[in-house]
Short mmCIF file of C-alpha atoms and ligand atoms in Angstrom, two decimals:
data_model
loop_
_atom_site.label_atom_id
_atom_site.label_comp_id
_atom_site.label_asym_id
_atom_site.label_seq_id
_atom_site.Cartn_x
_atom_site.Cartn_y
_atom_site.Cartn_z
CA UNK A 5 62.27 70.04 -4.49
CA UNK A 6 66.39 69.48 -4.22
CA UNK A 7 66.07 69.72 -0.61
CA UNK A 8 62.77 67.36 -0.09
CA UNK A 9 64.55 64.07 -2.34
CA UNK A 10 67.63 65.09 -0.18
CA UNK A 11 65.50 63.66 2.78
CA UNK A 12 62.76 60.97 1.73
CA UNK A 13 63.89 58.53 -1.24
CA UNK A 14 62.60 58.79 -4.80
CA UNK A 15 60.30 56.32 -4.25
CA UNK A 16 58.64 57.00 -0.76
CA UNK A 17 58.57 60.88 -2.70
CA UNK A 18 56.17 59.40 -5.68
CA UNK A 19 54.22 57.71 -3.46
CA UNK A 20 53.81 60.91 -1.71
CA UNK A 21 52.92 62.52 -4.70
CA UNK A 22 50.47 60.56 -6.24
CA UNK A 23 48.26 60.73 -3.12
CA UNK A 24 48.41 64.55 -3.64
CA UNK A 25 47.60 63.95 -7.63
CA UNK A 26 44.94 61.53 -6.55
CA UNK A 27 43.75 63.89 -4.26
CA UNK A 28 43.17 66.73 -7.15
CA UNK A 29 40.82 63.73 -8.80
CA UNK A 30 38.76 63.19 -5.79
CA UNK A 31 38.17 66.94 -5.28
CA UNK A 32 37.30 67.39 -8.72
CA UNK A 33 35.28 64.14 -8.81
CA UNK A 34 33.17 65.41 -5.93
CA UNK A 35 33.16 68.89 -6.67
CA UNK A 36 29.11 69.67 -7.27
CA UNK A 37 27.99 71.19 -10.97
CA UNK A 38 26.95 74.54 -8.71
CA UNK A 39 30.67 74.75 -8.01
CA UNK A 40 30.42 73.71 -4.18
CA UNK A 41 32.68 71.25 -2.47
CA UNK A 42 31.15 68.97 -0.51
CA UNK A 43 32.39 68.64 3.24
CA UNK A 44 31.98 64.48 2.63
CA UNK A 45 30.16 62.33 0.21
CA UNK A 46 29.22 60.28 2.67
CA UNK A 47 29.46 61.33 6.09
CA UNK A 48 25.69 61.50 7.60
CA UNK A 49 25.81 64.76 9.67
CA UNK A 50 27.74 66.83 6.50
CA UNK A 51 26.06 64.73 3.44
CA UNK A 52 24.42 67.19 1.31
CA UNK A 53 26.25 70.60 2.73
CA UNK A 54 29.04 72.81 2.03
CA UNK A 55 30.93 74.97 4.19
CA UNK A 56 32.55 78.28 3.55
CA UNK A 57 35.72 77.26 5.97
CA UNK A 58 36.62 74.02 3.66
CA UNK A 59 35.71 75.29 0.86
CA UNK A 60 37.79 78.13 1.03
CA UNK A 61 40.56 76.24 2.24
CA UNK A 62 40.10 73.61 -0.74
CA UNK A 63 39.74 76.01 -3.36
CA UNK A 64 42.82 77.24 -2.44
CA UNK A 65 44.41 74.15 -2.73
CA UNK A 66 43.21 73.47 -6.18
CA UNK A 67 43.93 77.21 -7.31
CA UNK A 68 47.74 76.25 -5.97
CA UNK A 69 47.17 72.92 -7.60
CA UNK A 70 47.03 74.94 -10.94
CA UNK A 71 42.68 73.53 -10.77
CA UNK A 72 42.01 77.46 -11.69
CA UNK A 73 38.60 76.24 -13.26
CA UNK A 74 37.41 74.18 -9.92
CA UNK A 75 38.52 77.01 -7.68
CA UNK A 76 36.66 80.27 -9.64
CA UNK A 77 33.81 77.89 -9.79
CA UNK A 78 33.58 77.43 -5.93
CA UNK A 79 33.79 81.47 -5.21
CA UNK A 80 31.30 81.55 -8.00
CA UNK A 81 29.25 79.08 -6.10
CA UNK A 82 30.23 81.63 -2.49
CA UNK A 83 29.29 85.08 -4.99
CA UNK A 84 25.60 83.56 -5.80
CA UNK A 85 24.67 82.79 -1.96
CA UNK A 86 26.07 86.28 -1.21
CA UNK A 87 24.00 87.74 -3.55
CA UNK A 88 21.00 86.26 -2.82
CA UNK A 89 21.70 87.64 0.51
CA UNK A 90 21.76 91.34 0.27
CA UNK A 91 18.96 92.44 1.91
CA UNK A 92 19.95 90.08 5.06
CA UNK A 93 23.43 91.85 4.99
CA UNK A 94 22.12 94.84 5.04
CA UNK A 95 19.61 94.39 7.95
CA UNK A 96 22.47 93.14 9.52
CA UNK A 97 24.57 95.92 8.89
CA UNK A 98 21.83 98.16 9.81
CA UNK A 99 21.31 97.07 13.04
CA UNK A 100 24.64 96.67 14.45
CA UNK A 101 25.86 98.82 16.83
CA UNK A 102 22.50 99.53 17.96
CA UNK A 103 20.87 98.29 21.31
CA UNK A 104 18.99 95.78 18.57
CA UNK A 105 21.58 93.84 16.69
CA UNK A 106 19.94 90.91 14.56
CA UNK A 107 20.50 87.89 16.53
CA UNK A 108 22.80 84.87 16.19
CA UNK A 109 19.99 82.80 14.46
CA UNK A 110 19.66 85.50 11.87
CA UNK A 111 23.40 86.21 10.93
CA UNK A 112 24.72 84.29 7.56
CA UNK A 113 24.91 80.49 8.25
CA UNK A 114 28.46 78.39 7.51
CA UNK A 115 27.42 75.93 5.45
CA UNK A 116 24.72 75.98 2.59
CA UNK A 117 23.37 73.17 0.30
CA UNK A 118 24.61 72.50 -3.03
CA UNK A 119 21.65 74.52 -4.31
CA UNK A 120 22.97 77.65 -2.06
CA UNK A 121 20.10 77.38 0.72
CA UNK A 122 20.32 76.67 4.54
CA UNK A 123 18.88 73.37 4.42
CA UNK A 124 16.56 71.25 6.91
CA UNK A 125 18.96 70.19 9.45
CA UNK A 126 19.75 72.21 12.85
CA UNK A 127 23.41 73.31 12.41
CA UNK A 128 25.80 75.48 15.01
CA UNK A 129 25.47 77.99 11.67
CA UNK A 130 26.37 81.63 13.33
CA UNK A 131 30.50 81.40 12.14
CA UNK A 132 32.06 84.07 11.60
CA UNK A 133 35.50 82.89 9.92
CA UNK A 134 34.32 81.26 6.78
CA UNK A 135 33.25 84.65 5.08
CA UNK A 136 36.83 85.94 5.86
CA UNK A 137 38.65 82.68 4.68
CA UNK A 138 36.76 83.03 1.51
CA UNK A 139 38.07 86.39 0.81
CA UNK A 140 41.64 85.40 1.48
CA UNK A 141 41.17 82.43 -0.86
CA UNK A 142 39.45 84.30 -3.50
CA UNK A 143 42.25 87.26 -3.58
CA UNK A 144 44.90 84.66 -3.21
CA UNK A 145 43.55 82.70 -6.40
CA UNK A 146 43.01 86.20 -8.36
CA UNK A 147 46.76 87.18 -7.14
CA UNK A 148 48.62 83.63 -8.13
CA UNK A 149 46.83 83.48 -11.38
CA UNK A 150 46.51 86.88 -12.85
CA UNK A 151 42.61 87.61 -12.71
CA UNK A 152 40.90 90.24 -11.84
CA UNK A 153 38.52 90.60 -8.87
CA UNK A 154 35.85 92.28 -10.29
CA UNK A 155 33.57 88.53 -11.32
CA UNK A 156 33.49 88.72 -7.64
CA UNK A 157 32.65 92.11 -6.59
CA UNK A 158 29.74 92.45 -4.86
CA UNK A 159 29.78 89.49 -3.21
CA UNK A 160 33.32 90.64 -1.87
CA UNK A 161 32.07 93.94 -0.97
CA UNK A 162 28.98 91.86 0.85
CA UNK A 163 31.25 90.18 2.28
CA UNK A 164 33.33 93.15 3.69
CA UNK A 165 30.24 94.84 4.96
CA UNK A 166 29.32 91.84 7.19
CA UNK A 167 32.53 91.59 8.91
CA UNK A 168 32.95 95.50 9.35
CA UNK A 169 29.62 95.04 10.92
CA UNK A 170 30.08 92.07 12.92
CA UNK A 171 33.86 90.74 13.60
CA UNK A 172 34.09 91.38 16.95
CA UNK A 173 30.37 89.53 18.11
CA UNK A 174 31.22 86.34 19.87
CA UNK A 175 30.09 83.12 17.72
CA UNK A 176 31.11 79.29 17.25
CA UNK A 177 34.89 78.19 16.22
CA UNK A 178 35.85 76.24 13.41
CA UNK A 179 34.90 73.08 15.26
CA UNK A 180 31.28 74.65 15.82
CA UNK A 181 31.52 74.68 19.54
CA UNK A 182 31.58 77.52 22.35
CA UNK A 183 29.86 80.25 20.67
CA UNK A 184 29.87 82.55 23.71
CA UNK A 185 33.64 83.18 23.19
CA UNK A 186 35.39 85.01 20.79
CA UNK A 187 38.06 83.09 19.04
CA UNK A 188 41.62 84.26 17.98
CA UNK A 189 41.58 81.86 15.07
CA UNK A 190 38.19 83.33 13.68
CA UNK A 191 39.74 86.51 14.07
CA UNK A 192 42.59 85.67 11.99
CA UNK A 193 40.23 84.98 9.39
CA UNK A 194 38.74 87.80 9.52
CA UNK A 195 41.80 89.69 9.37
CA UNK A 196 43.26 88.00 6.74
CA UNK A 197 40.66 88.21 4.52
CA UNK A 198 40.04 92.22 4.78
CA UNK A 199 43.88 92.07 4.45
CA UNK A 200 43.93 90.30 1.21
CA UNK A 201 40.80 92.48 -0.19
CA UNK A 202 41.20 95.99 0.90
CA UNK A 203 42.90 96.86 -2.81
CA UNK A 204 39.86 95.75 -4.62
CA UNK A 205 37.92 98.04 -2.18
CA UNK A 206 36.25 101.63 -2.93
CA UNK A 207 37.95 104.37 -1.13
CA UNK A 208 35.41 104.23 2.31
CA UNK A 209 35.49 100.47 2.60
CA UNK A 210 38.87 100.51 2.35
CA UNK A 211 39.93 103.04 4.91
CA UNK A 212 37.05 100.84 7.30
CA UNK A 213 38.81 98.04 6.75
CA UNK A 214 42.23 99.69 7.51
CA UNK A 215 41.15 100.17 11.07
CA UNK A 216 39.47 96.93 11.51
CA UNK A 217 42.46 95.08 10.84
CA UNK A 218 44.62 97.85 12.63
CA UNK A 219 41.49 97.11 16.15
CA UNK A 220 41.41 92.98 15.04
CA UNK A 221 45.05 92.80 15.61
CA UNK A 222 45.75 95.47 18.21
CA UNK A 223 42.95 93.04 20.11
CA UNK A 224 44.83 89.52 19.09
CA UNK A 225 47.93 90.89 20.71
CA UNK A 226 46.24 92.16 24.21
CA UNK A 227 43.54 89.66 24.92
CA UNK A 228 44.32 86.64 22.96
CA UNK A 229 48.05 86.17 23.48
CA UNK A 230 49.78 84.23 26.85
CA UNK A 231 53.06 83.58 27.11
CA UNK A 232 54.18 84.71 23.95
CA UNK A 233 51.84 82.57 21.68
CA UNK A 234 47.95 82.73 20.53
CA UNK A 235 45.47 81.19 22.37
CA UNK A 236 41.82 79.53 21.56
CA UNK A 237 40.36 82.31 22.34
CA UNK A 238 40.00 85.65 23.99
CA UNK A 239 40.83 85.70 27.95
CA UNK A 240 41.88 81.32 27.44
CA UNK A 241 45.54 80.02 28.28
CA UNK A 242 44.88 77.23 25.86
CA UNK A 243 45.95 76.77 22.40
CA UNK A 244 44.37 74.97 19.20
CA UNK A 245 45.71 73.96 16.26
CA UNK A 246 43.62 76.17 14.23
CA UNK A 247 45.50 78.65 15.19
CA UNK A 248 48.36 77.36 12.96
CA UNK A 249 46.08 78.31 9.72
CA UNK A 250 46.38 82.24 11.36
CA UNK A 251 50.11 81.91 10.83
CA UNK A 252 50.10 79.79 7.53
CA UNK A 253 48.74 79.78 4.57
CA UNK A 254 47.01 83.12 6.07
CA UNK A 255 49.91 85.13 7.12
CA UNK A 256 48.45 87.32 9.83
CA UNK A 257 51.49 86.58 12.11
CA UNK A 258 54.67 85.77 10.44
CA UNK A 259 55.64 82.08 11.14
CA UNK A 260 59.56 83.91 12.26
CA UNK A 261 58.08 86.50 13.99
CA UNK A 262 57.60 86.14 18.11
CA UNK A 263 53.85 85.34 18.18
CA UNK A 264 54.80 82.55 15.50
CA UNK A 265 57.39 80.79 16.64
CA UNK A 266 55.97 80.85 20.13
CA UNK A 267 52.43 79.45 19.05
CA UNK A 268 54.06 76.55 16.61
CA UNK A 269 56.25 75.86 19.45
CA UNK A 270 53.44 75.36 21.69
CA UNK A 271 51.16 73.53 19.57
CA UNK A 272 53.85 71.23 18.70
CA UNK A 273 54.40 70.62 22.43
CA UNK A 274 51.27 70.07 22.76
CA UNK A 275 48.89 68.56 20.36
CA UNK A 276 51.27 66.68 18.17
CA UNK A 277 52.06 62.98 18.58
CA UNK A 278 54.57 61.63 16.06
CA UNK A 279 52.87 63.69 13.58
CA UNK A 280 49.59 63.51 14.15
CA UNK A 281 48.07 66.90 15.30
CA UNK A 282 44.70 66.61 17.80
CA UNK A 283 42.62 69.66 17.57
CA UNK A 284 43.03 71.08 21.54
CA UNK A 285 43.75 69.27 24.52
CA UNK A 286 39.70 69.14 26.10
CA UNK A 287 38.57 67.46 22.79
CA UNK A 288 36.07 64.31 22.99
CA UNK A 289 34.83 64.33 19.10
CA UNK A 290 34.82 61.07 18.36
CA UNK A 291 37.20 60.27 21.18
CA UNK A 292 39.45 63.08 20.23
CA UNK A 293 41.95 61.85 17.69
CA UNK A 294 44.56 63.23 15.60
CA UNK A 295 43.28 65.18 12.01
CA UNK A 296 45.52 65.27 8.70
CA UNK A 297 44.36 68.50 7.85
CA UNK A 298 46.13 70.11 11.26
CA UNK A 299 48.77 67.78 10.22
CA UNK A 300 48.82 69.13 7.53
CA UNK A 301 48.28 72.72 8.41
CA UNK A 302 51.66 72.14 11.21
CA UNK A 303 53.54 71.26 8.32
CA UNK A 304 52.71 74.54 6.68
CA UNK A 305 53.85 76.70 9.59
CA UNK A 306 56.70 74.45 9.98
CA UNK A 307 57.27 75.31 5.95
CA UNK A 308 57.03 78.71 6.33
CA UNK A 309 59.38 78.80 9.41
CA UNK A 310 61.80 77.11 7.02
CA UNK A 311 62.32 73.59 8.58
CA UNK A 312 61.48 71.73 5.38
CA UNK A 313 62.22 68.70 7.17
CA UNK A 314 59.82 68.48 9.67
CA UNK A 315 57.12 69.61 7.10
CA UNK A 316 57.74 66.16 4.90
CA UNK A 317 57.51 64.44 8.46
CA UNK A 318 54.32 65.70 8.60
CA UNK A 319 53.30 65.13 5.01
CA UNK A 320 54.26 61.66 5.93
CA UNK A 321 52.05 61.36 8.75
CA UNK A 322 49.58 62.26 6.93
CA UNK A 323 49.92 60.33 3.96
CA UNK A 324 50.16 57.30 6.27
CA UNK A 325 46.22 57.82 6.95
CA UNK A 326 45.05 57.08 3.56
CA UNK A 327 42.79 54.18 3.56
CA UNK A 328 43.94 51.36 0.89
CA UNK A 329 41.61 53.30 -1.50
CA UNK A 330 43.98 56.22 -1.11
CA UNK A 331 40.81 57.82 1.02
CA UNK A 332 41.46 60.80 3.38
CA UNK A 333 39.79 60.62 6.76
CA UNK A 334 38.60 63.78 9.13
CA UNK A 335 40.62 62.20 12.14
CA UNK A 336 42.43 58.91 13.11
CA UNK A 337 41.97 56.90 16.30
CA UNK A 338 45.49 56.10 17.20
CA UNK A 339 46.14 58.12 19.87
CA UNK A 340 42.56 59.61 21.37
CA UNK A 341 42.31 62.25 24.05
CA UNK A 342 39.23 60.50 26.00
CA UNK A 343 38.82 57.09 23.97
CA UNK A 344 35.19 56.41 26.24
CA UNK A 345 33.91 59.46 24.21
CA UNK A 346 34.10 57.36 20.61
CA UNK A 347 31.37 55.07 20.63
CA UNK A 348 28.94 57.63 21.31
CA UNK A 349 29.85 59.61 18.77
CA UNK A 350 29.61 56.55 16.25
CA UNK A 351 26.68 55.57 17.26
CA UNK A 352 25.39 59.26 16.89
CA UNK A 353 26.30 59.57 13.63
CA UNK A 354 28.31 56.58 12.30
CA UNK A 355 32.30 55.94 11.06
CA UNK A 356 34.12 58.87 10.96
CA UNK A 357 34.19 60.95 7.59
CA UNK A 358 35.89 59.20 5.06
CA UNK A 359 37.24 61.09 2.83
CA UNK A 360 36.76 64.18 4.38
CA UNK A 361 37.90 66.77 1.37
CA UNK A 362 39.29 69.15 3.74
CA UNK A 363 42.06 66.21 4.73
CA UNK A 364 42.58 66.02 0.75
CA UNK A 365 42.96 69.55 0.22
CA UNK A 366 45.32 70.40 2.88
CA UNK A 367 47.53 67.36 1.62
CA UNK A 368 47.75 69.11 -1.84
CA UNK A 369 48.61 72.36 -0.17
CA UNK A 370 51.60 71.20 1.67
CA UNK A 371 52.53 69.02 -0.92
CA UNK A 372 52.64 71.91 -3.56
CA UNK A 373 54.39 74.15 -0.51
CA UNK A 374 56.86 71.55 -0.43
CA UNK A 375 57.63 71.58 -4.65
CA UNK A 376 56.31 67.92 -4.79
CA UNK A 377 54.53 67.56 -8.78
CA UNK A 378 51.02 67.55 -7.85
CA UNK A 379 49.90 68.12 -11.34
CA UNK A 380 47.65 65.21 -13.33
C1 LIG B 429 34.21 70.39 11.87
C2 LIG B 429 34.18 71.63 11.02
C3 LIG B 429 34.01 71.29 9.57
C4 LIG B 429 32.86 70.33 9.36
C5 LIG B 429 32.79 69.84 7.93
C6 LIG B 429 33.00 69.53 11.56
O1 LIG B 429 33.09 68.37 12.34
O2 LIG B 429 34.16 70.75 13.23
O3 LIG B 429 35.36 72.36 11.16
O4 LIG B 429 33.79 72.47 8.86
O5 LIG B 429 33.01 69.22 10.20
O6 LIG B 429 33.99 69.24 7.53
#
């Protein structure tokens, strides 16, 4: 805290602050009776849904936010869908490693309605890195807060079965797109989630989980590493600022160690623009403009690196997208990548998401990483 109101002034630092505490209100505001956060009140395409990958990532937040409630009531909300699904796991499980695996359309979708079902819509479902995000958040909330594990226990152990079964299928990235690759930053997730669970394990998932993190990392560091840093995804020279998450607040690589400097370094060269972090170079969504949650997520890494400094600047940046309603958007058209992509996104499916609770969430994180009070 010392060191933060060395650098901004007392005043710019409240302001900063009360966005994160009126980000806590929004969150819990929005948060659904089943316990599920949804992706956007609003926006058309997520109305109505909830993913694993923000959810995880908010309920994290909150749990650092000292929101213990909110948080055990979204992996409550992840545990019941789980359940539900134990015969698909295990058909899944069953036929991996055969010549018959179940196909994509079969595997566990990425987001889920309120209620805990699939839903109507078509979705790019077959993800693979929500289900290990959710186990790092979950073990991450039980670890900062004292609890035990075991309200979660099957669902974990569902959980751990799946990936076991299935981490190293190729499937869609956070951003739902190129599901014929495998991506580094899914695998991350994967690996940090085992990582964070394999104490809460029985004795045989726990020693299959010791080699699938030993055969998810040994593959990281020969196929999807160039020039010292991660990369999008297996056999790619590019990078993507999801691939910041691997190295903070999930841990896989430390944020000092070669593969972490190297990939912050290159990210920052790459995708940042006074602040404002654009997901990869190629992107068109919505003309491809900058996102407060990678923002966000660069300030972490920068955090964890320990320049303190630049992770205000980007706390900053991201503050400085909060419509006059103190609202949190998924990106920001300042700077776009390919501007004559926006319009037909718009006109596909309207404004961009506004708030977007992901944004939100990622604001608190960094803003509790930092020491700023985030409490109500
Ligand atoms: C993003 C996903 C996100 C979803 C809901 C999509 O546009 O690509 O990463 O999970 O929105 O926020």
């Amino acid at each position: 805290m010392t060191d933060v109101v060395d650098r901004a002034d007392s005043e710019e630092l409240a302001g900063l602050s009360r966005l994160a505490r009126t980000s806590v209100k929004l969150i819990l505001r929005l948060q659904d009776e089943s316990g599920a956060y949804p992706a956007s009140p609003t926006f058309s395409a997520y109305r109505g849904y909830s993913w694993f990958r923000d959810g995880a990532f908010i309920a994290d937040a909150m749990s650092a936010a000292g929101e213990i409630e909110s948080a055990g009531r979204f992996f409550d909300w992840c545990a019941r869908i789980l359940d539900a699904r134990s015969s698909q796991v295990a058909r899944i499980v069953g036929r991996a490693g055969t010549d018959d695996p179940v196909p994509d359309n079969e595997m566990l979708a990425t987001r889920f309605t309120f209620a805990g079902d699939e839903g109507e819509d078509e979705w790019w479902d077959f993800q693979l890195d929500g289900y290990g995000t959710w186990l790092w958040a979950v073990a991450e909330h039980a670890a900062r807060h004292g609890l035990s594990l075991e309200r979660w226990q099957a669902a974990i152990d569902l959980s751990v079965d799946y990936l076991l079964s299935s981490w190293s299928r190729p499937c869609f990235d956070w951003w739902e797109e190129r599901a014929e690759e495998v991506h580094v930053s899914t695998l991350g997730c994967i690996a940090a989630g085992l990582t964070a669970v394999a104490a809460a394990l029985d004795d045989q998932r726990a020693l299959d989980v010791r080699v699938a993190i030993h055969d998810i990392r040994a593959l990281i560091r020969t196929r999807g590493v160039v020039d010292g840093h991660l990369t999008k995804w297996l056999g790619s020279t590019a990078v993507d600022a999801s691939l910041l998450s691997v190295i903070h607040p999930l841990d896989v690589f430390a944020a000092d160690g070669s593969i972490g400097v190297a990939t912050i370094a290159v990210i920052d060269a790459q995708l940042n623009f006074g602040g404002g972090v654009h997901r990869y170079l190629a992107d068109t969504f919505f003309g491809g403009g900058q996102w407060p949650l990678l923002s966000c997520m660069l300030g972490l890494a920068f955090s964890a690196a320990g320049d303190r400094e630049r992770a205000v600047d980007q706390l900053r940046w991201a503050a400085s997208t909060a419509t006059s309603t103190g609202e949190l958007p998924e990106q920001v058209e300042d700077h776009l990548l390919d501007s004559s992509m926006k319009a037909e996104w718009v006109e596909r499916w309207g404004a961009v998401a506004t708030p977007l609770l992901w944004s939100h969430a990622m604001y608190v994180r960094l803003a509790v990483e930092l020491g700023l009070e985030v409490r109500q």
